[in-house]
Coordinates of C-alpha atoms in Angstrom, one line a residue:
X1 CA -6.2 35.7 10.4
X2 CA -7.5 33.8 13.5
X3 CA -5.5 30.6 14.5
X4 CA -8.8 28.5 14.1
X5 CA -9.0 29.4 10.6
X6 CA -6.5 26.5 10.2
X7 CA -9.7 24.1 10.1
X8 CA -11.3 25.6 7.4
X9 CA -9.4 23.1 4.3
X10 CA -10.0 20.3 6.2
X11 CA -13.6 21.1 7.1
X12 CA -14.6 22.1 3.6
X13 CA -13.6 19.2 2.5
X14 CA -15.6 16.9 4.9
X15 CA -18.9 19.8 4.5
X16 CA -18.5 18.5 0.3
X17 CA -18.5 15.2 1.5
X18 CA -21.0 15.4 3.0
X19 CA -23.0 17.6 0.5
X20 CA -22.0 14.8 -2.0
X21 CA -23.6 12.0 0.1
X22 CA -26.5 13.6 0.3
X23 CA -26.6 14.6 -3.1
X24 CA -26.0 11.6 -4.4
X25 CA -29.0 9.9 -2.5
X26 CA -31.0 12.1 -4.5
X27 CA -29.9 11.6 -7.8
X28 CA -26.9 9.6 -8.5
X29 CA -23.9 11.5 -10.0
X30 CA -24.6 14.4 -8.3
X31 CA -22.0 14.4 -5.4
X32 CA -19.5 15.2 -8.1
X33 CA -20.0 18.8 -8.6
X34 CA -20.6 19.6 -4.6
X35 CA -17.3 17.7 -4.2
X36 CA -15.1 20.1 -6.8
X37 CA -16.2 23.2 -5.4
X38 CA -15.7 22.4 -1.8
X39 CA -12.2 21.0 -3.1
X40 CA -11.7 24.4 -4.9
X41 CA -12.8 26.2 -1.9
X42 CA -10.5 23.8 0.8
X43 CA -7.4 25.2 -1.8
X44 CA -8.0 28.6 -1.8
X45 CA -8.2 28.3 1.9
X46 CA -5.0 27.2 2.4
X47 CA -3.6 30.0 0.3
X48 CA -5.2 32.6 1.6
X49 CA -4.0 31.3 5.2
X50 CA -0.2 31.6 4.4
X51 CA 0.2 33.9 1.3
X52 CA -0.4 37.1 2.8
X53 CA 1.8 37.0 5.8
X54 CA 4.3 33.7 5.3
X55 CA 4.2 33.3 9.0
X56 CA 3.6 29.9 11.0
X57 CA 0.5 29.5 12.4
X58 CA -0.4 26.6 15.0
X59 CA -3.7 25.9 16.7
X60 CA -3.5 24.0 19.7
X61 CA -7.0 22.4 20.7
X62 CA -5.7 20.4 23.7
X63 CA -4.9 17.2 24.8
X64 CA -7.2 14.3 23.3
X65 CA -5.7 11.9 25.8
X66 CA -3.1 9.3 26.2
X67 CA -0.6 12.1 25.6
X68 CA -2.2 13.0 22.4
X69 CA -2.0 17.0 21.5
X70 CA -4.2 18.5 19.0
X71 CA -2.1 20.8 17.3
X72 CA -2.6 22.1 13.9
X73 CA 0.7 24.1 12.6
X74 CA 1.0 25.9 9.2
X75 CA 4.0 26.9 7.8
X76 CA 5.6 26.5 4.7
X77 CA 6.5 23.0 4.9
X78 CA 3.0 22.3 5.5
X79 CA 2.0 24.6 3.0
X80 CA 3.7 23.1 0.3
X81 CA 2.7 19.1 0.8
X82 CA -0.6 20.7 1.1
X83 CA -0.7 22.1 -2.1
X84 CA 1.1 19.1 -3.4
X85 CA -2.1 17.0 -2.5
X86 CA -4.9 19.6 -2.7
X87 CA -4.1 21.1 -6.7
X88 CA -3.8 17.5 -8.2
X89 CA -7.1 16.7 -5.9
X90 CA -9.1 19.5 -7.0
X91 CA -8.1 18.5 -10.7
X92 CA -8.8 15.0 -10.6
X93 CA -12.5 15.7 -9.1
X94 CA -13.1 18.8 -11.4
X95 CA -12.5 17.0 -14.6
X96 CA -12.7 12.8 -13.7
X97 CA -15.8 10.7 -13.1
X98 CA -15.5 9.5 -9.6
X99 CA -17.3 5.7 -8.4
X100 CA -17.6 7.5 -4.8
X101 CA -16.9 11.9 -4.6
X102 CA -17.5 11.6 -0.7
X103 CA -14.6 9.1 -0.3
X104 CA -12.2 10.5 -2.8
X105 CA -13.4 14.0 -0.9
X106 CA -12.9 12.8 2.8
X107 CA -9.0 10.7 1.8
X108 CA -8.1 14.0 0.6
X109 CA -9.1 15.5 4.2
X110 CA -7.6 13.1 6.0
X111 CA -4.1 13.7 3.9
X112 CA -4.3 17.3 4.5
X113 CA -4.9 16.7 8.2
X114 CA -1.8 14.2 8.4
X115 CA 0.3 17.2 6.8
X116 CA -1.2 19.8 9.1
X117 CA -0.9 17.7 12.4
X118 CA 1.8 19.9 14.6
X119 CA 3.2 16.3 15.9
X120 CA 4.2 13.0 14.9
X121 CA 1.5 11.3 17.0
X122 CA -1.5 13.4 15.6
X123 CA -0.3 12.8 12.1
X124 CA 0.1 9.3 12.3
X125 CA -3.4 8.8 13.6
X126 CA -4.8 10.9 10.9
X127 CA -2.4 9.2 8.3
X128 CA -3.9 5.2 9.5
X129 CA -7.9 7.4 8.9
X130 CA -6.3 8.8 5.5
X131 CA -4.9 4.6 4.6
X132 CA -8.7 3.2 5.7
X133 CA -10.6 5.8 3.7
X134 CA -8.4 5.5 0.0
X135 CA -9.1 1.3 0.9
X136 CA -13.2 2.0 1.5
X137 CA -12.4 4.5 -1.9
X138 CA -11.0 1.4 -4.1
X139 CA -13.6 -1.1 -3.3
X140 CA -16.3 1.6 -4.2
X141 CA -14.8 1.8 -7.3
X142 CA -15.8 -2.4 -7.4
X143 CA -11.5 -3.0 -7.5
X144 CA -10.2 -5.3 -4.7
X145 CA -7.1 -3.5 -2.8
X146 CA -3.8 -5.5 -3.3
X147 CA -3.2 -7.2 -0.4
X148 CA 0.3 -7.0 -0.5
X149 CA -0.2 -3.2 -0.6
X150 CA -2.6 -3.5 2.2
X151 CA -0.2 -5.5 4.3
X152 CA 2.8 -3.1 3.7
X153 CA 0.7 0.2 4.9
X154 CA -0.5 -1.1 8.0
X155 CA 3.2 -2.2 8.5
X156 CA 4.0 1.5 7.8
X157 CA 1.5 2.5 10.1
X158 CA 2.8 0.5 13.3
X159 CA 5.9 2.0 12.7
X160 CA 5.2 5.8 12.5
X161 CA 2.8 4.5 15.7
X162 CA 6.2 3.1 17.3
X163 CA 8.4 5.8 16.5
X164 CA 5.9 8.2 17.7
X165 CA 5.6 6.8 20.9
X166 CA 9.4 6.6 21.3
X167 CA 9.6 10.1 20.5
X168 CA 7.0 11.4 22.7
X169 CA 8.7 8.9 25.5
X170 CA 12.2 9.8 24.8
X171 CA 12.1 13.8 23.9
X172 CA 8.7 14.8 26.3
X173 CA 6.9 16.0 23.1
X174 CA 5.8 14.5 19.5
X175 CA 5.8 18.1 18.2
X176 CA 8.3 19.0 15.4
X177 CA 8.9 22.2 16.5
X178 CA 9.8 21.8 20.0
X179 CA 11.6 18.3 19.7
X180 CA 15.2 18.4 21.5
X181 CA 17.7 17.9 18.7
X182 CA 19.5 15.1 21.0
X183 CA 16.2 13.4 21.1
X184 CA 16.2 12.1 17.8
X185 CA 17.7 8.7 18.2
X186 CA 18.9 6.8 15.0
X187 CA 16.5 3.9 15.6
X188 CA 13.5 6.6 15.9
X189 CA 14.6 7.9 12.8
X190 CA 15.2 4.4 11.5
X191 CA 11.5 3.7 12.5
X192 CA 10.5 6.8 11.0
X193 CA 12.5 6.2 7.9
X194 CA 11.1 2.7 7.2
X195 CA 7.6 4.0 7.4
X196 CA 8.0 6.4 5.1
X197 CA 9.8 4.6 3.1
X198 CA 6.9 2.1 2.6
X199 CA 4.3 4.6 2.6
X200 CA 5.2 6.4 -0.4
X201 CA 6.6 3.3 -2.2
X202 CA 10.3 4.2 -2.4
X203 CA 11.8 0.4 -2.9
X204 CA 14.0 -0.6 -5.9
X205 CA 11.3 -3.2 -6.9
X206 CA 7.8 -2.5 -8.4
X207 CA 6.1 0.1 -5.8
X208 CA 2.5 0.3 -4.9
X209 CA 1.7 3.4 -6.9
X210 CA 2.8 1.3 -10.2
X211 CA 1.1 -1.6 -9.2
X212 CA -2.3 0.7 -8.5
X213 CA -1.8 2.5 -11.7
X214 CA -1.8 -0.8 -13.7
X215 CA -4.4 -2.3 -12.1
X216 CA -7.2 0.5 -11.3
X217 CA -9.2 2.7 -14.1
X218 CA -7.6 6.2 -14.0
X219 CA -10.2 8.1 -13.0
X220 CA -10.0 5.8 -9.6
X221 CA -5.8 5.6 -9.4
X222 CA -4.7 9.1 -9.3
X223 CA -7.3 9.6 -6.3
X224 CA -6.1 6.8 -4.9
X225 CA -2.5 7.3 -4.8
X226 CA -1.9 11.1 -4.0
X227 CA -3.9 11.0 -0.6
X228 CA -0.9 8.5 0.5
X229 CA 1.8 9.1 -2.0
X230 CA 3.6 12.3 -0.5
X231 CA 3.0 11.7 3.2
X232 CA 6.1 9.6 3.4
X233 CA 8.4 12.1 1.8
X234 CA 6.9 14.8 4.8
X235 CA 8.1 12.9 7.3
X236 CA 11.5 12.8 6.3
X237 CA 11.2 16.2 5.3
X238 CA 9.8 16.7 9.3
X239 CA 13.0 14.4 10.3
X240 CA 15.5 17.3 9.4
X241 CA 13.5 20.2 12.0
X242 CA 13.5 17.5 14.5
X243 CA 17.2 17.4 14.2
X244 CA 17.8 20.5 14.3
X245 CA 18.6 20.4 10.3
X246 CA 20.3 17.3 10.6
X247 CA 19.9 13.3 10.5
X248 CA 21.0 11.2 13.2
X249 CA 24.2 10.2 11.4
X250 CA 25.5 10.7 8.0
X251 CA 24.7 7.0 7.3
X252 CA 21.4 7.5 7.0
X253 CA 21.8 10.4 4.2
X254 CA 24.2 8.1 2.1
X255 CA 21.5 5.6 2.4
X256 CA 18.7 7.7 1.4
X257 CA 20.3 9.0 -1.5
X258 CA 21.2 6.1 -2.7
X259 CA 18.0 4.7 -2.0
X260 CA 16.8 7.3 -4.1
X261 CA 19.3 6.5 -7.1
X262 CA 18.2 3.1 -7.3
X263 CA 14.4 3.6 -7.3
X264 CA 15.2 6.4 -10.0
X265 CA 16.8 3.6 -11.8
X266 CA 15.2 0.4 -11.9
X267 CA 11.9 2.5 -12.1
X268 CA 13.3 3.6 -15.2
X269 CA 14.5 0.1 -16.7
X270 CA 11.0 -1.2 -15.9
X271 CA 9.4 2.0 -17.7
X272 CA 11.9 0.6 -21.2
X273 CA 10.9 -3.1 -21.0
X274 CA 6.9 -1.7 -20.5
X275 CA 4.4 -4.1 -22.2
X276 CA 2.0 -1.2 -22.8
X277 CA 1.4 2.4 -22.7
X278 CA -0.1 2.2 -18.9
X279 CA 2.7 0.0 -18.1
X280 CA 5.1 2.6 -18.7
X281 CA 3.0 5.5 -16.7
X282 CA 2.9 3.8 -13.9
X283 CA 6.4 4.2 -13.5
X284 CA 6.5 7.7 -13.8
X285 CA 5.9 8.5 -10.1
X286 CA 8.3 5.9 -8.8
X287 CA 10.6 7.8 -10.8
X288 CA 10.2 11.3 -10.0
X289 CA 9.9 10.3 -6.3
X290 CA 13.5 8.4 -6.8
X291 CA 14.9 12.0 -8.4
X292 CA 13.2 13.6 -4.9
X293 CA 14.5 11.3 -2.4
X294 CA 17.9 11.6 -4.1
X295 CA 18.1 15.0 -3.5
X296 CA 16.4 15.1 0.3
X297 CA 18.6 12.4 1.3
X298 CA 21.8 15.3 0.6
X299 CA 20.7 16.6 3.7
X300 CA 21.9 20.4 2.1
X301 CA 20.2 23.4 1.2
X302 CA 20.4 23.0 -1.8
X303 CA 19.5 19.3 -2.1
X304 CA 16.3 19.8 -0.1
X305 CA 15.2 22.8 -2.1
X306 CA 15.4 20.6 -5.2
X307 CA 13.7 17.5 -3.8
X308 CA 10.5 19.9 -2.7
X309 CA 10.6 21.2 -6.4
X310 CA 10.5 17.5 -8.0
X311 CA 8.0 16.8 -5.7
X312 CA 5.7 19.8 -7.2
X313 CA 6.3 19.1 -10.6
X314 CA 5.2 15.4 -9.5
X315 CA 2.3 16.5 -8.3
X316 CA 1.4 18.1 -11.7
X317 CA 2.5 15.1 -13.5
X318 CA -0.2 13.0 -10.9
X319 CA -3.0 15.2 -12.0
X320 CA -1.8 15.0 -15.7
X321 CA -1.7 11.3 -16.1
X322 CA -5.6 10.5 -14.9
X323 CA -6.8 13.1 -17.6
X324 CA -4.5 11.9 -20.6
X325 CA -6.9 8.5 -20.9
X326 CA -3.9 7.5 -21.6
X327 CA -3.9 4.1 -24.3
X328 CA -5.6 5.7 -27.8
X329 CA -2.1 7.5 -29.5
X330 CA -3.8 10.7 -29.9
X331 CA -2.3 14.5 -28.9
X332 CA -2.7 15.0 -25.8
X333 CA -0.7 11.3 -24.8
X334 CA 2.3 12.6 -27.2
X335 CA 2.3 15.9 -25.0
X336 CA 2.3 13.7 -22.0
X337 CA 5.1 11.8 -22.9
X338 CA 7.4 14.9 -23.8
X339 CA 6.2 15.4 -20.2
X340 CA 6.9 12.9 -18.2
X341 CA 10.4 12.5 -19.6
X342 CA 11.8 15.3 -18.4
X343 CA 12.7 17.4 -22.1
X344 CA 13.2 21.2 -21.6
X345 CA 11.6 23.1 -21.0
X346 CA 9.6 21.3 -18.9
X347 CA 9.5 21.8 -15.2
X348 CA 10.3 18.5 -14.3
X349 CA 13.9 18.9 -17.1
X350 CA 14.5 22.0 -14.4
X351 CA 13.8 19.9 -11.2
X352 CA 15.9 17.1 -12.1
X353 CA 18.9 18.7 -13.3
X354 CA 18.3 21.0 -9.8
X355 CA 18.1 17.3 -8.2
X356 CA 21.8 16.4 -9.8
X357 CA 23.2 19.6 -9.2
X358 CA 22.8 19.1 -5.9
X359 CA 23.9 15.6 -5.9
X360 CA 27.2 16.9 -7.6
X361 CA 27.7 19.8 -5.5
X362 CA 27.4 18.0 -1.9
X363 CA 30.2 15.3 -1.8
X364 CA 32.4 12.8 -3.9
X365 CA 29.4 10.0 -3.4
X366 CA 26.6 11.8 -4.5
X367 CA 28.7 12.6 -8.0
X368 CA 28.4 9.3 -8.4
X369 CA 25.2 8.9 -8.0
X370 CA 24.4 11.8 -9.9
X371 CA 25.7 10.0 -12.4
X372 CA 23.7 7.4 -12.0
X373 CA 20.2 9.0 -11.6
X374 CA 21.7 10.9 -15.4
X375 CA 21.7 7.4 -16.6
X376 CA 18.0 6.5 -15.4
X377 CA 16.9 9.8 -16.8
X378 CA 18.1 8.9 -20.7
X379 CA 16.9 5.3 -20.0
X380 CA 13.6 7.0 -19.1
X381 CA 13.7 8.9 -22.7
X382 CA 14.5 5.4 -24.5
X383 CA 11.6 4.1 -22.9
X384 CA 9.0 6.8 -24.0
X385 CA 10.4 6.5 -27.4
X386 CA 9.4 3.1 -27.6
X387 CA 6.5 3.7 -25.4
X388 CA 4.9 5.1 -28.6
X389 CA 4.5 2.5 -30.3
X390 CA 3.5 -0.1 -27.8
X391 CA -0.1 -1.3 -28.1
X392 CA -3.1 -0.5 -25.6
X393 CA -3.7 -2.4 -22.7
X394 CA -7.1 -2.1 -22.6
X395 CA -9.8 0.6 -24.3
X396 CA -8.7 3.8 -24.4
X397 CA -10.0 5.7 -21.3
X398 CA -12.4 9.0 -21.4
X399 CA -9.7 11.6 -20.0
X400 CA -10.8 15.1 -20.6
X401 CA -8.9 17.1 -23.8
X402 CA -8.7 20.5 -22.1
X403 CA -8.1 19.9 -18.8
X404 CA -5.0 17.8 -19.5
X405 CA -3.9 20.2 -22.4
X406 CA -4.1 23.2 -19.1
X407 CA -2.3 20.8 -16.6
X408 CA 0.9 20.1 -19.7
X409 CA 0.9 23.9 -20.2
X410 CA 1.4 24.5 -16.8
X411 CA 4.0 21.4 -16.8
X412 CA 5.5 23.1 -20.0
X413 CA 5.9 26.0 -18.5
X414 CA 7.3 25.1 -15.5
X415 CA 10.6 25.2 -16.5
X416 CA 10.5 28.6 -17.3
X417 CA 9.6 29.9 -14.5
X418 CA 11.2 27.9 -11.8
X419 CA 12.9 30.5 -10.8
X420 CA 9.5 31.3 -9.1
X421 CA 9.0 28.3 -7.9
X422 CA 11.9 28.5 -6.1
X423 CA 11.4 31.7 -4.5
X424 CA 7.8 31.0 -3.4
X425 CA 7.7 26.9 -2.4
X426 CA 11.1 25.6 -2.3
X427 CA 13.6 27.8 -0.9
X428 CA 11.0 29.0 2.3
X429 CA 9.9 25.3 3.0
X430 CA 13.8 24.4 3.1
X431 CA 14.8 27.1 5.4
X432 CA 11.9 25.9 7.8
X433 CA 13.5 22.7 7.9
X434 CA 17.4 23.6 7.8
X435 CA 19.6 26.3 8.7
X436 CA 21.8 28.0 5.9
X437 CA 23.1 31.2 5.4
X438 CA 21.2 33.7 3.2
X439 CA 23.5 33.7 0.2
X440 CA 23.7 29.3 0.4
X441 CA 20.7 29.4 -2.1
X442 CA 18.5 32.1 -2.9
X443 CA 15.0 31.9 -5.7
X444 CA 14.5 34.9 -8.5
X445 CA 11.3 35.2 -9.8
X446 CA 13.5 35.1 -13.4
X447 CA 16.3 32.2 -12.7
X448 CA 17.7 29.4 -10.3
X449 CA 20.1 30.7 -8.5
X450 CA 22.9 28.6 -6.3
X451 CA 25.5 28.2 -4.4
X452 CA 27.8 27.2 -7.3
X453 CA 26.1 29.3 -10.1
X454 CA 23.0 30.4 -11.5
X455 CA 21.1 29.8 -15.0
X456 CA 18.2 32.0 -16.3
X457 CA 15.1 29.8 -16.5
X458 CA 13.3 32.4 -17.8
X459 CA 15.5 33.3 -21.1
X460 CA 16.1 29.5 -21.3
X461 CA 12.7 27.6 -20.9
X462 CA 11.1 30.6 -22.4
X463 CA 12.4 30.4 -26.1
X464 CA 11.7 26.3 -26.0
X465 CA 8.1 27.1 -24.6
X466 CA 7.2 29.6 -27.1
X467 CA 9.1 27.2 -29.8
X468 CA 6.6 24.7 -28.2
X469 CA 3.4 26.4 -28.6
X470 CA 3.6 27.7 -32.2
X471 CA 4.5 23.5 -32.8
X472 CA 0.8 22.9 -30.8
X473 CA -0.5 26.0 -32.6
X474 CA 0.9 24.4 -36.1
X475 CA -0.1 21.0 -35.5
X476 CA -3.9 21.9 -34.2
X477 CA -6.5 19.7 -35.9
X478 CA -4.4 17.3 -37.2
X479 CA -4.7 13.7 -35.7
X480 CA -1.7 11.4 -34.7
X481 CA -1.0 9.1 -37.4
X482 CA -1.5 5.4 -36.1
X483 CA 2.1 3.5 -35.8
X484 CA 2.7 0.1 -37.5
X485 CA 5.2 -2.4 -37.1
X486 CA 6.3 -4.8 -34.5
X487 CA 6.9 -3.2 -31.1
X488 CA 10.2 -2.9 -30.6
X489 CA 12.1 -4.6 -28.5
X490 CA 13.6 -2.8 -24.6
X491 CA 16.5 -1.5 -24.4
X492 CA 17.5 -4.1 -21.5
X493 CA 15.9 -7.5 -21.2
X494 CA 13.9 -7.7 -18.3
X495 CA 15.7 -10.7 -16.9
X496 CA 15.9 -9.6 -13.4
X497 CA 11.5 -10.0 -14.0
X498 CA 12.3 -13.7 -12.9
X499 CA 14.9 -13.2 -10.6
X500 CA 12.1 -13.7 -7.3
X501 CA 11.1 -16.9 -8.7
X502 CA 14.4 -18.2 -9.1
X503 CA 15.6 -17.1 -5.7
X504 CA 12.1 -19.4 -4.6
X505 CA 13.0 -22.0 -6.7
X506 CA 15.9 -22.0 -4.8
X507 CA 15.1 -21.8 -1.7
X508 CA 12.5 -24.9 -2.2
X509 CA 15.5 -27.0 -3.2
X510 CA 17.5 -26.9 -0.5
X511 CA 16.6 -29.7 2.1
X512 CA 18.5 -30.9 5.0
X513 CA 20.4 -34.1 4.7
X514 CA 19.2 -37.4 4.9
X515 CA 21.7 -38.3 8.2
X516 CA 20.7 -35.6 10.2
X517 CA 17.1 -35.2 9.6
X518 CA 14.1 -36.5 12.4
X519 CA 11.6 -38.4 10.8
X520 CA 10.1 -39.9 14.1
X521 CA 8.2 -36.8 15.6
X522 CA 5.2 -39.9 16.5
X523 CA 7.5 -41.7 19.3
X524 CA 8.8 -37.9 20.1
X525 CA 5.3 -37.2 21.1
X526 CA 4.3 -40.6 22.7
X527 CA 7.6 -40.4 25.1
X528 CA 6.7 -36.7 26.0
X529 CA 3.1 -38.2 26.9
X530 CA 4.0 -40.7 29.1
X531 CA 6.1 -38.7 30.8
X532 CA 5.4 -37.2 34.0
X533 CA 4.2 -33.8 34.5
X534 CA 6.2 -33.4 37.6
X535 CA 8.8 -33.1 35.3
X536 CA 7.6 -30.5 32.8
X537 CA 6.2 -28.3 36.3
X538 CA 9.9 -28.4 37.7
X539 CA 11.7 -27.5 33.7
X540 CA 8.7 -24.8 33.4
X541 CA 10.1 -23.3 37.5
X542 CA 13.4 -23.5 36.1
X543 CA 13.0 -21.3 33.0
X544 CA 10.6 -18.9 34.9
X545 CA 13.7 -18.4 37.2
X546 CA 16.3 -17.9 34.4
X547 CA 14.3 -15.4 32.5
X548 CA 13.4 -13.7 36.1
X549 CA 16.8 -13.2 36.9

């Protein structure tokens, strides 16, 4: 297949959006339907670029200027962020109302641009298009944008900006490919880090995706967030070929892990001590994405096979979540809290416990906190017990029955055959990104396999999913019987909820005392008027000299 063929997702999604303008102008609501299909058609693009042959691909349309190369690579790192944000897209504008298709349509363009760019300059420009186009796609939808959020991804943006241009400067390229493996500097990576760290939300604290979820309708959230949400998790991912299948020092992986940990874990105590139903999805991806960076942050085979798996069952669990309408207790919002939890045979039970095997298996620190992402995981499960009885935030929202009962089957399922998902995603996009011998970690269609062992998903997770379905198949027709009571109460008190205002409180207190403080600042500014300006040329010389020499 022609090398310029690598266009073709990104330009069907701009030809629907522009379809869906135009549409639209004619009739309003009619930009929706243009939108899917071109979405559909932008999808089965991409796979028919890379599943016949499995070979990288790059496009190289020049320089743009200012040292800025237009290079389009696809391989199957690429491939798989791709279809991270293109399935979950194609979902959510198939089956969800949408305030503004040509947006939602061109933030999904720009994302897969920012994953296809060959080099960290290219993608960062096409990542700061992707951040503008999901803020024009929120105030369609008549929601102001946080601006906290807003502030923290244009910080993220001047720092993959930064860290570009130190890259380019320092190695001679921004490319990933062709990046010396002494170029990569731990403050470049520590520039890169902190971007991405920012851009997909991975903090300890209440993350942007959370906040979005709780505060936007869910037909506008899920489009809102996966344009922006796995972006930050490819550039690590990108870190490792730039190092030649290594971080700058083994600080950084220690930190990343247990960065990882922690966002698993206090996403999880929030999720227990949720006031409502949404509350407690919004911390699903916060979450899963702590179980992900837990396992890239290993910096092993293994560990980086297992953080691309979480990340696809995350995806799933981003298209699921919009379609639940998730506050009215009703079927499909039960089968989306066996979901989200992680219980077998799901495929996000089989990511995680990929995620701790990993952690146990790479050194005494990550058993620990293995251990600890275990504990987030059964707080997690506490939480969605509760979670089913907590009242609705708001009116329940429109969701779509079939198309989320399709998206949990597939979640369902996913367990079972992980083995495949393995073979096909994981295992090829982590042997793009670091060396390891053949035998290190291998996928079968029918189990995981591993360095340490295997376990056969197949004979496993198929038993619980067929279990599973004659339960759906049982309980068909029947409605949810309504829950009464008091709600109970978390698991934890949610005490560290007030621990920022106390800090402030604080901080206001303290006050310098009364002996050494200046209260005359007035006679400070009359002296400095009357005196002479002889003076302030000749200090002014003086300092111009200093700093000179």
């Amino acid at each position: 297949m022609p090398a310029a063929a690598l266009l073709l997702p990104v330009a069907l999604l701009a030809a629907g959006a522009l379809l869906a303008g135009a549409a639209g102008r004619v009739r309003p609501g009619a930009g929706r339907t243009p939108v899917a299909l071109f979405a559909w058609a932008a999808l089965a693009a991409l796979l028919l670029l890379w599943v016949p042959q499995r070979n990288p691909i790059d496009l190289n349309l020049g320089d743009l200027g200012a040292g800025i190369r237009f290079v389009l690579r696809l391989d199957a790192v690429s491939f798989a962020f791709s279809l991270f944000v293109l399935l979950p897209s194609a979902l959510l504008l198939t089956f969800q109302p949408n305030p503004s298709p040509p947006l939602a349509a061109l933030a999904t363009a720009g994302a897969v641009l920012t994953l296809l760019a060959g080099g960290l300059v290219l993608a960062a420009l096409a990542w700061g298009a992707t951040f503008l186009l999901v803020l024009l796609l929120v105030q369609a939808g008549g929601e102001p944008a946080p601006s906290g959020a807003r502030f923290r991804q244009q910080a993220a943006w001047l720092l993959l900006i930064w860290a570009a241009a130190a890259l380019s400067a320092w190695a001679g390229t921004d490319q990933y490919a062709a990046v010396p493996v002494s170029a990569l500097q731990a403050p470049i990576f520590g520039l890169v880090a902190l971007a991405a760290v920012i851009a997909s939300g991975l903090v300890p604290w209440k993350p942007w995706p959370a906040v979005l979820w709780e505060r936007l309708p869910p037909e506008l959230a899920g489009l809102a967030i996966l344009p922006l949400y796995f972006t930050g998790f490819y550039f690590l991912a990108r870190m490792y070929q730039a190092g030649g299948g290594h971080l700058p020092g083994t600080f950084f992986n220690l930190a990343l892990a247990a960065l990882g940990a922690a966002c698993a874990l206090f996403a999880a105590l929030r999720a227990q001590a949720a006031g409502s139903r949404r509350s407690y999805f919004s911390e699903v991806l916060p979450m899963g994405g702590g179980f992900a960076l837990l396992a890239l942050g290993l910096g092993t085979a293994l560990g980086v096979a297992a953080a691309i798996a979480t990340l696809a069952a995350v995806a799933l669990l981003a298209a699921l979540l919009p379609l639940v309408g998730d506050d009215a207790l009703s079927g499909r919002l039960m089968l989306a809290l066996i979901v989200v939890v992680g219980l077998p045979p799901t495929a996000v039970f089989g990511t995680r416990l990929l995620d701790l095997q990993a952690a146990v298996e790479s050194n005494e620190v990550g058993g620990y906190l293995a251990l600890l992402a275990a504990g987030a995981w059964l707080i997690g499960i506490a939480g969605a017990a509760r979670a089913v009885r907590l009242g609705p935030r708001r009116e329940a929202g429109r969701g779509s029955t079939r198309a989320a009962a399709l998206v949990g089957a597939l979640v369902v399922a996913g367990g079972a055959g992980l083995g495949v998902l393995q073979a096909t995603i994981a295992v090829p996009a982590a042997a793009a990104l670091l060396p390891f011998p053949g035998t290190a970690l291998t996928g079968m269609p029918y189990a995981t396999a591993t360095a340490s062992g295997s376990w056969p998903a197949v004979a496993l997770g198929g038993l619980a999913v067929l279990a599973t379905l004659l339960l759906a198949v049982a309980g068909r027709g029947r409605a949810v019987p309504a829950l009464s009571g008091a709600v109970p109460a978390p698991l934890l008190a949610p005490r560290w909820e007030v621990l920022p205002e106390r800090l402030g409180t604080i901080v206001d207190s303290l006050e310098v005392p009364a002996e050494f403080r200046v209260t005359a600042w007035k006679s400070f500014d009359q002296a400095m008027a009357r005196g002479s300006v002889w003076l302030w040329i000749a200090i002014f010389v003086v300092l111009a000299l200093v700093v000179a020499r």
